[in-house]
Tab-separated table of C-alpha atoms in Angstrom:
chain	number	residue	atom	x	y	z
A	1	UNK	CA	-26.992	17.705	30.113
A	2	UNK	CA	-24.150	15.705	29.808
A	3	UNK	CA	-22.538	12.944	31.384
A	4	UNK	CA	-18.742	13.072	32.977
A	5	UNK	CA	-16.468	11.157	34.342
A	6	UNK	CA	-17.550	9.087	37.620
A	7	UNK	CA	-14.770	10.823	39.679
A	8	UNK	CA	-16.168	14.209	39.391
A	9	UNK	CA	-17.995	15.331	42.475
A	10	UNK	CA	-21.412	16.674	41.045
A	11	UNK	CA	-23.715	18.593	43.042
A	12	UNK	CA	-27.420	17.185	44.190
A	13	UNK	CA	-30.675	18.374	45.516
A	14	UNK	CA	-32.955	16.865	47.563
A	15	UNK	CA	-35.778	16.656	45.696
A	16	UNK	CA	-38.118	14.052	48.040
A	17	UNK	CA	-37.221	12.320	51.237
A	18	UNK	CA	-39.435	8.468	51.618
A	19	UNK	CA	-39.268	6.801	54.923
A	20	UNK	CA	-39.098	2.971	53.857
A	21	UNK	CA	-38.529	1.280	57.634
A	22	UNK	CA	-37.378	2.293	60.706
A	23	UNK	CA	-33.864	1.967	60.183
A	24	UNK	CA	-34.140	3.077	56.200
A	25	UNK	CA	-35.100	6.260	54.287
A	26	UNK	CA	-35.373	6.748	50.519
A	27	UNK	CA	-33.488	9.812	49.287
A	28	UNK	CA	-34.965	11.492	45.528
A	29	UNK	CA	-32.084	13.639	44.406
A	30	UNK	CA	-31.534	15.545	41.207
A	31	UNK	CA	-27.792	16.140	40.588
A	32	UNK	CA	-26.856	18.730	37.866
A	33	UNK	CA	-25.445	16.166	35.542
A	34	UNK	CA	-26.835	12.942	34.484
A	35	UNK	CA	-24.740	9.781	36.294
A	36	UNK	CA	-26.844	6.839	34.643
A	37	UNK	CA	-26.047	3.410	36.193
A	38	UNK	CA	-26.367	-0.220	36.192
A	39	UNK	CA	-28.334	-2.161	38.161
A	40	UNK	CA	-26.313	-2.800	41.437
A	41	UNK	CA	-24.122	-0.364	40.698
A	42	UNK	CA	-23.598	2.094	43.911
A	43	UNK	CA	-22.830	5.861	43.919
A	44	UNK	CA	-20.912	7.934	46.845
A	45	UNK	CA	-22.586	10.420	48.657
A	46	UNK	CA	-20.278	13.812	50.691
A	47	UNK	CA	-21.792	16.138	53.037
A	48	UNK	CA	-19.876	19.461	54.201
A	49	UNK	CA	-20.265	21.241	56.790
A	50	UNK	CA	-19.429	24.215	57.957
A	51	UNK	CA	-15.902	24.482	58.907
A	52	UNK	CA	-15.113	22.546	55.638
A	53	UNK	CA	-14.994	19.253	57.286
A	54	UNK	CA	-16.193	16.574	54.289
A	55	UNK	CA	-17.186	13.083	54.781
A	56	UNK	CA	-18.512	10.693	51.937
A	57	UNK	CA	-19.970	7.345	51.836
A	58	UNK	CA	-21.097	4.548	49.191
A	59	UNK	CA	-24.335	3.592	48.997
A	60	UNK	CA	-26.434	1.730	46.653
A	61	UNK	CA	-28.414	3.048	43.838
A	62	UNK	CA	-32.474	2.383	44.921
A	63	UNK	CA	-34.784	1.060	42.351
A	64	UNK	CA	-37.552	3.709	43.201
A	65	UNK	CA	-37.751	5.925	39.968
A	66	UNK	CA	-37.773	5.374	36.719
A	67	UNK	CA	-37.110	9.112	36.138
A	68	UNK	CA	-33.229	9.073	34.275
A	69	UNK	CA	-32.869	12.818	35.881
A	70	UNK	CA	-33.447	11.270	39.514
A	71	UNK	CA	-30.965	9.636	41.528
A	72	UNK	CA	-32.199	7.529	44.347
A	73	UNK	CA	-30.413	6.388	47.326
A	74	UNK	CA	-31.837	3.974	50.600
A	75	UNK	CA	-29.933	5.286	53.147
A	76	UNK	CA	-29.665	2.896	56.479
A	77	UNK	CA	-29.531	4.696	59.406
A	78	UNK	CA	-26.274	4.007	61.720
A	79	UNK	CA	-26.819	6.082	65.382
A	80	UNK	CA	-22.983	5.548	65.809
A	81	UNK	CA	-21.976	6.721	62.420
A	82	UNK	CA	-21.231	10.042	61.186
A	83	UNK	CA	-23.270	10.644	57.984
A	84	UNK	CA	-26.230	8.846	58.334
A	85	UNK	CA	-27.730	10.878	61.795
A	86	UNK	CA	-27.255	13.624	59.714
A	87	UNK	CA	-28.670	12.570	56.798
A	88	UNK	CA	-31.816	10.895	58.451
A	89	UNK	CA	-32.190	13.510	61.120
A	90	UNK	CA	-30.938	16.573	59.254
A	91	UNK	CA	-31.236	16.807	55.794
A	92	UNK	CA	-34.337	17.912	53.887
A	93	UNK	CA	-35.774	18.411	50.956
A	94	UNK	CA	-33.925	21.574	49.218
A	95	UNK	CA	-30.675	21.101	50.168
A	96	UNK	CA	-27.995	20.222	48.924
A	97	UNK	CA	-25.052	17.290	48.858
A	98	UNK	CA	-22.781	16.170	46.332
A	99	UNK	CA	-22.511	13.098	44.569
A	100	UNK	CA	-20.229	10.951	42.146
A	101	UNK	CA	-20.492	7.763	40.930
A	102	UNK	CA	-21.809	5.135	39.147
A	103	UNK	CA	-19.156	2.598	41.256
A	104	UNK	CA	-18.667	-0.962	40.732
A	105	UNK	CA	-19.188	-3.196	37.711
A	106	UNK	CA	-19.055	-6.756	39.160
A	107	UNK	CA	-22.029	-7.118	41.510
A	108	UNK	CA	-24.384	-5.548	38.178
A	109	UNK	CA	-26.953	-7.433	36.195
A	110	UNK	CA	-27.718	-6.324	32.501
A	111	UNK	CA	-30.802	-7.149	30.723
A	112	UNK	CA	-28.936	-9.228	27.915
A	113	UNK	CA	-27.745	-11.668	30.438
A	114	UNK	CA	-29.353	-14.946	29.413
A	115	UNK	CA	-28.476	-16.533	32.654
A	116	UNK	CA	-31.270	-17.684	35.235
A	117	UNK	CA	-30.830	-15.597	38.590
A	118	UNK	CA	-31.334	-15.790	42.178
A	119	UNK	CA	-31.121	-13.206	44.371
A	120	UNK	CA	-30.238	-13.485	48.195
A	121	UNK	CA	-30.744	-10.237	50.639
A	122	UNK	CA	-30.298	-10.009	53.903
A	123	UNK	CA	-31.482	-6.308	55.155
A	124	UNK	CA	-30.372	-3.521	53.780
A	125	UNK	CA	-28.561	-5.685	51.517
A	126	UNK	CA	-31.557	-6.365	49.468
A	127	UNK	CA	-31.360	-2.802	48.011
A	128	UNK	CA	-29.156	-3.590	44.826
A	129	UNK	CA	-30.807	-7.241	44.442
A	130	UNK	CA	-34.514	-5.168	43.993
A	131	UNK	CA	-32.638	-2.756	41.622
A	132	UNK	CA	-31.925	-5.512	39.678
A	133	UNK	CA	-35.163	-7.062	40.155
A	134	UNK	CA	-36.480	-3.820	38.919
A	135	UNK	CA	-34.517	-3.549	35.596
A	136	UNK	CA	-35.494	-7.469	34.972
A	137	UNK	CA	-39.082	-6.222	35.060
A	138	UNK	CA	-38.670	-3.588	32.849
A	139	UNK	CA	-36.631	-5.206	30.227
A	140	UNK	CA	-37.528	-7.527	27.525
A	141	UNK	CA	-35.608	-10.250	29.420
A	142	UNK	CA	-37.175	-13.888	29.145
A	143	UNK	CA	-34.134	-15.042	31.855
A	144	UNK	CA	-35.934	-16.545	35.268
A	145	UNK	CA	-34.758	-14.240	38.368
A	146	UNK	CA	-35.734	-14.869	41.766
A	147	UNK	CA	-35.141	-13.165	45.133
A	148	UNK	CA	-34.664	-14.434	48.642
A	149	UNK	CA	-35.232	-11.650	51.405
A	150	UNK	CA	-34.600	-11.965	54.854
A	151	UNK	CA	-35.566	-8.896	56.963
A	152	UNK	CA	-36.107	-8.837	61.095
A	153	UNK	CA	-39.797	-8.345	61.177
A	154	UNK	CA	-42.823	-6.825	58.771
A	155	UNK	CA	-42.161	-3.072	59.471
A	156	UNK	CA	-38.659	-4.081	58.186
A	157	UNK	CA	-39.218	-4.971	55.021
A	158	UNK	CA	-38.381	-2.569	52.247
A	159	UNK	CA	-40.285	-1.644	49.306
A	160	UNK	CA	-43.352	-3.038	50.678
A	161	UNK	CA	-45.159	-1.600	47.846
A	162	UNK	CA	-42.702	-3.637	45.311
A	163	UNK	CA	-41.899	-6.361	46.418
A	164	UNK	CA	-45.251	-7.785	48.529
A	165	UNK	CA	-47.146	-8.638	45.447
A	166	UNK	CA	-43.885	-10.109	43.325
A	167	UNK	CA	-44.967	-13.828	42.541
A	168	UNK	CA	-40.771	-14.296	41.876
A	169	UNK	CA	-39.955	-12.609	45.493
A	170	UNK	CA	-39.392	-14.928	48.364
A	171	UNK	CA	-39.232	-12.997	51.860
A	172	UNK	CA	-38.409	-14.636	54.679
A	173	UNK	CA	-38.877	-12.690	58.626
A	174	UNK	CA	-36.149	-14.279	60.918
A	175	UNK	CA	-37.556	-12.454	64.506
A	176	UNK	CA	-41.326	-12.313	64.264
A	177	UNK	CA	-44.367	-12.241	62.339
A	178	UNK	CA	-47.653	-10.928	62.016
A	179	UNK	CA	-50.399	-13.661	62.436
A	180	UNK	CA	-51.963	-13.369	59.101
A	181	UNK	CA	-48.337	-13.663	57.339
A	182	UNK	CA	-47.844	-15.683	54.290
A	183	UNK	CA	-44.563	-15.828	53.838
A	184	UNK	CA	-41.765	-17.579	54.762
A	185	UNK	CA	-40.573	-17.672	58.715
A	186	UNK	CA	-37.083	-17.804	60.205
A	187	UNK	CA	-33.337	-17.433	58.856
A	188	UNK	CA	-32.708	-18.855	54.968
A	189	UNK	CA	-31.804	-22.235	55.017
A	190	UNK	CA	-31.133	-25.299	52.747
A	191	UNK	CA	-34.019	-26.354	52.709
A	192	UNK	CA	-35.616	-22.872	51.523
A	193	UNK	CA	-32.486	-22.630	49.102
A	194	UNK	CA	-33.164	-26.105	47.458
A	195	UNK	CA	-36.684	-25.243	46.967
A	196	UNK	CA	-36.308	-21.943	45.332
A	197	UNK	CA	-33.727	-23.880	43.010
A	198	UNK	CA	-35.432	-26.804	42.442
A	199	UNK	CA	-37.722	-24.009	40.314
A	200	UNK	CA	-34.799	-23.383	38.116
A	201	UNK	CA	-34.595	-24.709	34.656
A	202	UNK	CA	-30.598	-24.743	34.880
A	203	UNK	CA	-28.100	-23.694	37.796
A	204	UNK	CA	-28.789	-19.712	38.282
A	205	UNK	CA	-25.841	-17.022	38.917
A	206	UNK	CA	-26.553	-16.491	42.279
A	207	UNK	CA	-26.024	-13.030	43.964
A	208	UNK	CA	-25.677	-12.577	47.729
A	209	UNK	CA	-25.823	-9.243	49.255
A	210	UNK	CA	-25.792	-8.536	53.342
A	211	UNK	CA	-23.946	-8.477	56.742
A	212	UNK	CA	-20.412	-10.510	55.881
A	213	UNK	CA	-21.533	-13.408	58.172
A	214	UNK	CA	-25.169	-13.260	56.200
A	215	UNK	CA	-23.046	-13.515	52.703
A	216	UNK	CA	-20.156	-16.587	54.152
A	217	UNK	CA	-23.462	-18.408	55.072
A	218	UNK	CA	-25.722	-18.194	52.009
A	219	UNK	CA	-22.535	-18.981	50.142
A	220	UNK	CA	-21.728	-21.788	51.951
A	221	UNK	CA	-25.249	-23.159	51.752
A	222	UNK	CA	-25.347	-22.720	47.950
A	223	UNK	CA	-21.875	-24.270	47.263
A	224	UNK	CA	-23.090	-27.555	49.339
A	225	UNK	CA	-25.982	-27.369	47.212
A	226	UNK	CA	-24.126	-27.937	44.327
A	227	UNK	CA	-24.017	-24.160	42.865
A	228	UNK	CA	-20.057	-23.812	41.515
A	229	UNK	CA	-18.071	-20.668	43.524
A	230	UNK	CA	-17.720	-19.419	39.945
A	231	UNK	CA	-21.613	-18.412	39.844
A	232	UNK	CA	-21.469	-16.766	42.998
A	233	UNK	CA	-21.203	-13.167	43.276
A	234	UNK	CA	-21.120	-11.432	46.789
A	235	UNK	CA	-21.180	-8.157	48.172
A	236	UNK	CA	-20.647	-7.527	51.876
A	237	UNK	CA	-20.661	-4.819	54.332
A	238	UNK	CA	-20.464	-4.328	58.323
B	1	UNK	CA	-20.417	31.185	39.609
B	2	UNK	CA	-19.816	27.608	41.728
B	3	UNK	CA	-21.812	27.931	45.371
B	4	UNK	CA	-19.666	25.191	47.328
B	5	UNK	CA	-22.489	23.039	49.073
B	6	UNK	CA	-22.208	23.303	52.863
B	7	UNK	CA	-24.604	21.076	55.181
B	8	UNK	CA	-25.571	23.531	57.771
B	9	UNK	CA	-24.639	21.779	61.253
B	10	UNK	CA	-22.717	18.592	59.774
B	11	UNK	CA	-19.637	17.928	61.552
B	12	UNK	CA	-17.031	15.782	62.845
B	13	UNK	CA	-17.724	13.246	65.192
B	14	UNK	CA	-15.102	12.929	67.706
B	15	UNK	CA	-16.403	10.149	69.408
B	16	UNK	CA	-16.985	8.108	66.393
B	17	UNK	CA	-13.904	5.692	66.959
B	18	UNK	CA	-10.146	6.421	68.408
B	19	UNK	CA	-8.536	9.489	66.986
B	20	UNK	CA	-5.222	8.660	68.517
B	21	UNK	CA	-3.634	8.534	65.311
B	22	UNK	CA	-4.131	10.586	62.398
B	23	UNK	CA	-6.081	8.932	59.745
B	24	UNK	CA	-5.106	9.218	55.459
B	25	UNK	CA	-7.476	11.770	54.057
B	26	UNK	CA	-11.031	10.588	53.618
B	27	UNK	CA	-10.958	7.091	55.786
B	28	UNK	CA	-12.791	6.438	59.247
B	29	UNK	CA	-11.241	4.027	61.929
B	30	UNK	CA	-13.504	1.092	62.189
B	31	UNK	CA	-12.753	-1.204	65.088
B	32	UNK	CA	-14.528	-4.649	63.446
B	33	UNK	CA	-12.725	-5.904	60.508
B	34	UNK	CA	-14.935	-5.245	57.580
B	35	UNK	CA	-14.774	-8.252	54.527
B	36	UNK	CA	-14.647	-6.918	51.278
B	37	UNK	CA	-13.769	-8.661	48.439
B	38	UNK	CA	-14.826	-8.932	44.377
B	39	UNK	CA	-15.563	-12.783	44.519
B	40	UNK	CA	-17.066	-15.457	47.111
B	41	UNK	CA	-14.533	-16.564	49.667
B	42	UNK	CA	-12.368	-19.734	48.726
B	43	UNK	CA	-11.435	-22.811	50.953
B	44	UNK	CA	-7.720	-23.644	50.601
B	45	UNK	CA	-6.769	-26.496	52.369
B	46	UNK	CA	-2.925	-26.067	53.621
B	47	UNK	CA	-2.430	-29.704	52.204
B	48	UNK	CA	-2.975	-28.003	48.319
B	49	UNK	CA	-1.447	-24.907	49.145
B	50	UNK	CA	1.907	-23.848	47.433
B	51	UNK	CA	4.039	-20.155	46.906
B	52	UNK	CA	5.473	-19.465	43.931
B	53	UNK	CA	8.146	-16.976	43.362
B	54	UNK	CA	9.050	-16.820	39.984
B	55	UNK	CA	10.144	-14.435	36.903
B	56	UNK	CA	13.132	-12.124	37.486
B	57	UNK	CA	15.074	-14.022	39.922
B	58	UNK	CA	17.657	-16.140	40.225
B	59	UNK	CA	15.986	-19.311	41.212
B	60	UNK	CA	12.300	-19.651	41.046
B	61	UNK	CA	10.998	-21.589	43.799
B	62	UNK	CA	7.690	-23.141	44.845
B	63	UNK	CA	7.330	-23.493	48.458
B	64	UNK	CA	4.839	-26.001	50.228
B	65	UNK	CA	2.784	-25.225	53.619
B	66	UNK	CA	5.597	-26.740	55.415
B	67	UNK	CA	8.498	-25.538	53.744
B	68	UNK	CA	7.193	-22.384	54.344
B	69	UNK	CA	6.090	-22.185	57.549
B	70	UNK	CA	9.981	-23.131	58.701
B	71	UNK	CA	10.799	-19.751	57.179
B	72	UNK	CA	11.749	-16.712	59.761
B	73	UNK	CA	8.744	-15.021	60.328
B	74	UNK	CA	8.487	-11.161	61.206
B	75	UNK	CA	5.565	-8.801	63.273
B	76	UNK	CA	4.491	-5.911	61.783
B	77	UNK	CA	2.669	-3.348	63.646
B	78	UNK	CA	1.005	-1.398	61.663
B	79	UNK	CA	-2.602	0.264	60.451
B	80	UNK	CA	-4.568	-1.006	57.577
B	81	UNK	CA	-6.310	1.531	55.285
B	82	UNK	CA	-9.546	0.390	52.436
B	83	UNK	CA	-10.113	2.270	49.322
B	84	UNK	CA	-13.972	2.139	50.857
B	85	UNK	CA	-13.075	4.401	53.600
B	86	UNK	CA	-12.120	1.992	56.856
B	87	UNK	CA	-9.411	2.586	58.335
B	88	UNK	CA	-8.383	-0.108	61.576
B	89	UNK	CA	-5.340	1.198	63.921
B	90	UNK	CA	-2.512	-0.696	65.549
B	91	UNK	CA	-3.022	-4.306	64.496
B	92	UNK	CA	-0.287	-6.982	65.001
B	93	UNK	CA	0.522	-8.962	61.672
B	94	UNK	CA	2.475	-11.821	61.226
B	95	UNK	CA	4.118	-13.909	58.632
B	96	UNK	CA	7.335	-14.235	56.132
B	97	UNK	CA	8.865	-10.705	55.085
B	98	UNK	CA	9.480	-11.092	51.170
B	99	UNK	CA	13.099	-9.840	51.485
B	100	UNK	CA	13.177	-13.290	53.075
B	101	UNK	CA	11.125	-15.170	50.357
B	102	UNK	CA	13.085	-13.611	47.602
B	103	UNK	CA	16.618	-14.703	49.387
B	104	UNK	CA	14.707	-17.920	48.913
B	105	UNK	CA	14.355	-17.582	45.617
B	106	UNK	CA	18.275	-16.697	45.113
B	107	UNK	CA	18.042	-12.931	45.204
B	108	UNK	CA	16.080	-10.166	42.511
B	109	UNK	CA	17.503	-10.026	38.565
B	110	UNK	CA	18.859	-6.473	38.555
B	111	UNK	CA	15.606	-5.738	35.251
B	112	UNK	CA	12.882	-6.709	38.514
B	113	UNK	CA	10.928	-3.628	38.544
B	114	UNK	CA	7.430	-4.699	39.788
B	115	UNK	CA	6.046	-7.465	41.434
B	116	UNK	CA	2.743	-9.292	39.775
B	117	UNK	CA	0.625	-10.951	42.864
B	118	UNK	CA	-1.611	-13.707	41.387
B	119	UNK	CA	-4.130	-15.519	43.772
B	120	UNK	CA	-5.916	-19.293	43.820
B	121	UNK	CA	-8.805	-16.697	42.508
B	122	UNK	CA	-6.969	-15.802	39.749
B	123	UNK	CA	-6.959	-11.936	40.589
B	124	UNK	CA	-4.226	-9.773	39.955
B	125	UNK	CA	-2.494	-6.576	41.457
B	126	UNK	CA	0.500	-4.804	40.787
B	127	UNK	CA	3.504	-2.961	42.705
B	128	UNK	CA	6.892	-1.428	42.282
B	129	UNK	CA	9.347	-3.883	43.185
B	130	UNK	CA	10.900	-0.167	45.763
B	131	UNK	CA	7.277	-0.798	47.432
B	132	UNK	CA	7.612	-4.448	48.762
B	133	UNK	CA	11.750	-4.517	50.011
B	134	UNK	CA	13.078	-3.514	53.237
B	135	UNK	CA	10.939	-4.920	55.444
B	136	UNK	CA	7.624	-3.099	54.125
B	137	UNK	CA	5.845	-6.370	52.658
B	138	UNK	CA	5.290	-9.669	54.286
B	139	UNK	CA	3.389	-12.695	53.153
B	140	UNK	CA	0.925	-13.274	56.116
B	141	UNK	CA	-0.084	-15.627	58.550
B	142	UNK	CA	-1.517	-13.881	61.008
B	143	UNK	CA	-3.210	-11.069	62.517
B	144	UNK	CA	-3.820	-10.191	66.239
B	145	UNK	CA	-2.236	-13.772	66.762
B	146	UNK	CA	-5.075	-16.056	65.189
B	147	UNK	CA	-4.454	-17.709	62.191
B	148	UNK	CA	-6.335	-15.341	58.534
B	149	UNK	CA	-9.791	-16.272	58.469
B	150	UNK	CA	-10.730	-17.345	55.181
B	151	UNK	CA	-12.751	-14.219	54.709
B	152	UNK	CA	-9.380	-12.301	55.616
B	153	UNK	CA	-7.221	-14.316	52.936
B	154	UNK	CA	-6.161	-16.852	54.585
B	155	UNK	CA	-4.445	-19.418	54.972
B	156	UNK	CA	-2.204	-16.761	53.680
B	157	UNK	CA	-2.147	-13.149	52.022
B	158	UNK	CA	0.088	-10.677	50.571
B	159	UNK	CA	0.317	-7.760	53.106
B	160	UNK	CA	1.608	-4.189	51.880
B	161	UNK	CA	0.103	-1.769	54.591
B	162	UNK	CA	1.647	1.794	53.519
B	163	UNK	CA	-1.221	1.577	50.285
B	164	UNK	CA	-4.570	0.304	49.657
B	165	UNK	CA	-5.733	-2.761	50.773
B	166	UNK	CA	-6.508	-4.047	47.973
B	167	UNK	CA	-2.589	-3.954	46.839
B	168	UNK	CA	-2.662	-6.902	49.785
B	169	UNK	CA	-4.054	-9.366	47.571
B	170	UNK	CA	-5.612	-12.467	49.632
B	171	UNK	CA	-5.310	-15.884	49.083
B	172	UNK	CA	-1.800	-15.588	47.607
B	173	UNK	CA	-0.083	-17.971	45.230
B	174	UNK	CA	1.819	-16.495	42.850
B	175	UNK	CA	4.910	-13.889	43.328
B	176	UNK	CA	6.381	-12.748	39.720
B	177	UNK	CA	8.899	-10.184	39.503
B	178	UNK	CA	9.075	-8.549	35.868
B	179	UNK	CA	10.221	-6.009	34.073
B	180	UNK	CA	7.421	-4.375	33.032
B	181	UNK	CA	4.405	-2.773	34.353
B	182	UNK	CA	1.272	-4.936	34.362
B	183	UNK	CA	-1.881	-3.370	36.261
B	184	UNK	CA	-3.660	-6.015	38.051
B	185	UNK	CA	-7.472	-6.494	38.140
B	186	UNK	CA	-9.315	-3.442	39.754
B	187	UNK	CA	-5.961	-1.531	38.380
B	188	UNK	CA	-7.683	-1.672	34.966
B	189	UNK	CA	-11.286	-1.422	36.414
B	190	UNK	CA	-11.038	1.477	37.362
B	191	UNK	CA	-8.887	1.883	40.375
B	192	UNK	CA	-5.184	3.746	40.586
B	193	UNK	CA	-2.525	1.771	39.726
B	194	UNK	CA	-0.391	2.976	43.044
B	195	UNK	CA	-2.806	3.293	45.522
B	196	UNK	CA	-1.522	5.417	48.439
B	197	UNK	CA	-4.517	6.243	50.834
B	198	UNK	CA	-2.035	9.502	52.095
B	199	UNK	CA	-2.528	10.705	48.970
B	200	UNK	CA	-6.097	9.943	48.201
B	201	UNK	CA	-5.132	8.016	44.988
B	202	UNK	CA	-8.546	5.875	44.919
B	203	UNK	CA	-9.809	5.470	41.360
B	204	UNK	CA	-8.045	5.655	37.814
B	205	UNK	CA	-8.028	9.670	38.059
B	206	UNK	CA	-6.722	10.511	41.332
B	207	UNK	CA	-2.778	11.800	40.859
């Protein structure tokens, strides 16, 4: 196989379908070309249907398989939307969509980064931060990384499997939690920021990721705590 | 032989926003106002804040908060289109047309062939000089009558709504005519250098 240009639509099957949440199902595809990314990078997705009506969406790349031939997207479900009902509700393993992609190369992290790192989620918007979580943990990398997730409750939490056991993973559940819970309880503030920093050996880059008012607050928590706009990277949506 | 992928039962949602008006290929009308932008979102204080128009004209001229806010301002009405697919309809913009701005700065050299738009960020983009006269380009103030949200660009922002939106750079400072072509900054990351959502032109490969 070989690998083209990212503008090229390349066709995808669905190889395994994960439910990660409520709201948020894991897609395993295997596209007919290789599209190797970057951590945070995010790849667009186009269904068809049957009159020939095509609609495609960006979503991010999910840290889920280490498998280069397997591309894996966490797909949030949006009832009002017009992809996602039919992509949670319709499509299954076998079929077919089309891809293209890698997108994006300022919201990435690469392994030779020296930099410390903290990581700030909020929902759904903790899917590229774990991707680049994930390639810190495989790499050789001696840089400190950190991430800060805020989800609604337990059963929203994401990569459960991942992320639960991660001594450099904060989470934080902003509606309720379960009585035995040992994490962290309500939204991120700065008092949870300047703790998590305070761990730092020098100012990290900081990435935010999340609902737009999620990323103006974290970043203006972390520039009153000192952290330069120049080390903050943000990526929004909604 | 090529089987074109069809999604059995996918289709158009007609209830998924207002369909008054048709929409550029590939976009879907939002009705919030999505944020997107490559870096965190700046605080400029009106106090600091300054316009530049500079390079091929006949009289450069830097404009303060006040001076420019005493300029004629003009209403466009108008749809905005994003390279990442949102489309919102019918929104009221407000601010300083830049046929006015460049009367200000004593009229175009006849060599001005593109206009460079630098921000307080430092980010760049790039348009024919045909693109931005006549009414079709304003430096804005407003939108739906409130003053731009930082998040939106404010306290002002180029606005150019027949292409991209990321041709309306935010957080404006700097308007340099030239002679020459220079692509801006997602212009050489990747994205087309014109930009017209009718035509699909989205990334460096789209004609």
């Amino acid at each position: 196989m070989t690998t083209i240009s990212n503008n090229q639509w390349v066709e995808a099957t669905v190889i395994d379908i994960a439910t990660e949440s409520p709201e948020i199902k894991t897609f395993k595809l295997k596209p007919t070309t290789l599209l190797p990314h970057v951590a945070g990078q995010h790849y667009e997705l186009r269904l068809t249907g049957d009159d020939g009506y095509q609609a495609a969406r960006l979503y991010s790349a999910a840290p889920v398989s280490d498998d280069p031939t397997v591309l894996c997207l966490s797909i949030q479900l949006v009832p009002t939307g017009e992809v996602t009902p039919y992509v949670h509700g319709n499509l299954a393993v076998g079929d077919t969509v089309e891809v293209r992609g890698p997108f994006g190369r300022f919201f990435v992290w690469q392994p030779d980064n020296p930099a410390p790192v903290l990581l700030i989620g909020g929902g759904s918007g903790v899917i590229p931060l774990v991707a680049m979580l994930r390639a810190h943990e495989k790499s050789k990398s001696t840089a400190k990384m950190h991430l800060i997730y805020s989800a609604r409750t337990f059963d929203d939490v994401i990569y459960k499997d991942m992320l639960l056991d991660m001594a450099n993973t904060t989470i934080t559940l902003t509606s309720k939690t379960p009585k035995d819970w040992m994490g962290e309880s309500g939204r991120i503030n700065a008092a949870l920021l300047a703790k998590i920093l305070a761990d730092f050996p020098t100012l990290p880059t900081c990435y935010i990721c999340g609902m737009s008012p999620f990323v103006s607050a974290m970043n203006e928590l972390l520039q009153s705590l000192g952290i330069p706009l120049s080390s903050i990277k943000t990526e929004r949506f909604g | 032989m090529y089987m074109a992928v069809v999604n059995k039962g996918f289709k158009k949602r007609d209830d998924h926003g207002d369909h008054h008006k048709p929409l550029p290929p590939g976009q879907t009308e939002v009705i919030q106002w999505p944020v997107l932008s490559y870096a965190p979102t700046p605080h400029i204080p009106t106090d600091t804040w300054s316009l530049t128009i500079d390079g091929e004209v006949n009289k450069p001229v830097t404009l303060d908060w006040k001076q420019f806010n005493k300029l004629p301002m003009t209403t466009l009405l108008t749809d905005i289109h994003c390279v990442t697919r949102w489309s919102r309809l019918g929104m009221k913009w407000e601010g300083v047309s830049l046929d006015e701005l460049i009367m200000q700065a004593g009229g175009l050299k006849e060599d001005a062939k593109f206009l460079i738009a630098t921000t307080f960020e430092g980010y760049t983009t790039n348009l024919p000089v045909q693109d931005i006269l006549n009414d079709q380009a304003m430096v804005a103030l407003k939108a739906h009558d409130e003053p731009l949200s930082p998040d939106h660009g404010g306290p002002a922002r180029l606005f150019v709504p027949h292409l991209y939106l990321w041709k309306s750079a935010k957080w404006i400072k700097t308007l340099t005519f030239t002679k020459e072509d220079h692509p801006g900054f997602w212009e050489v990351n990747g994205y087309n250098n014109y930009g017209d959502p009718w035509l699909e032109q989205r990334y460096s490969d789209d004609y």
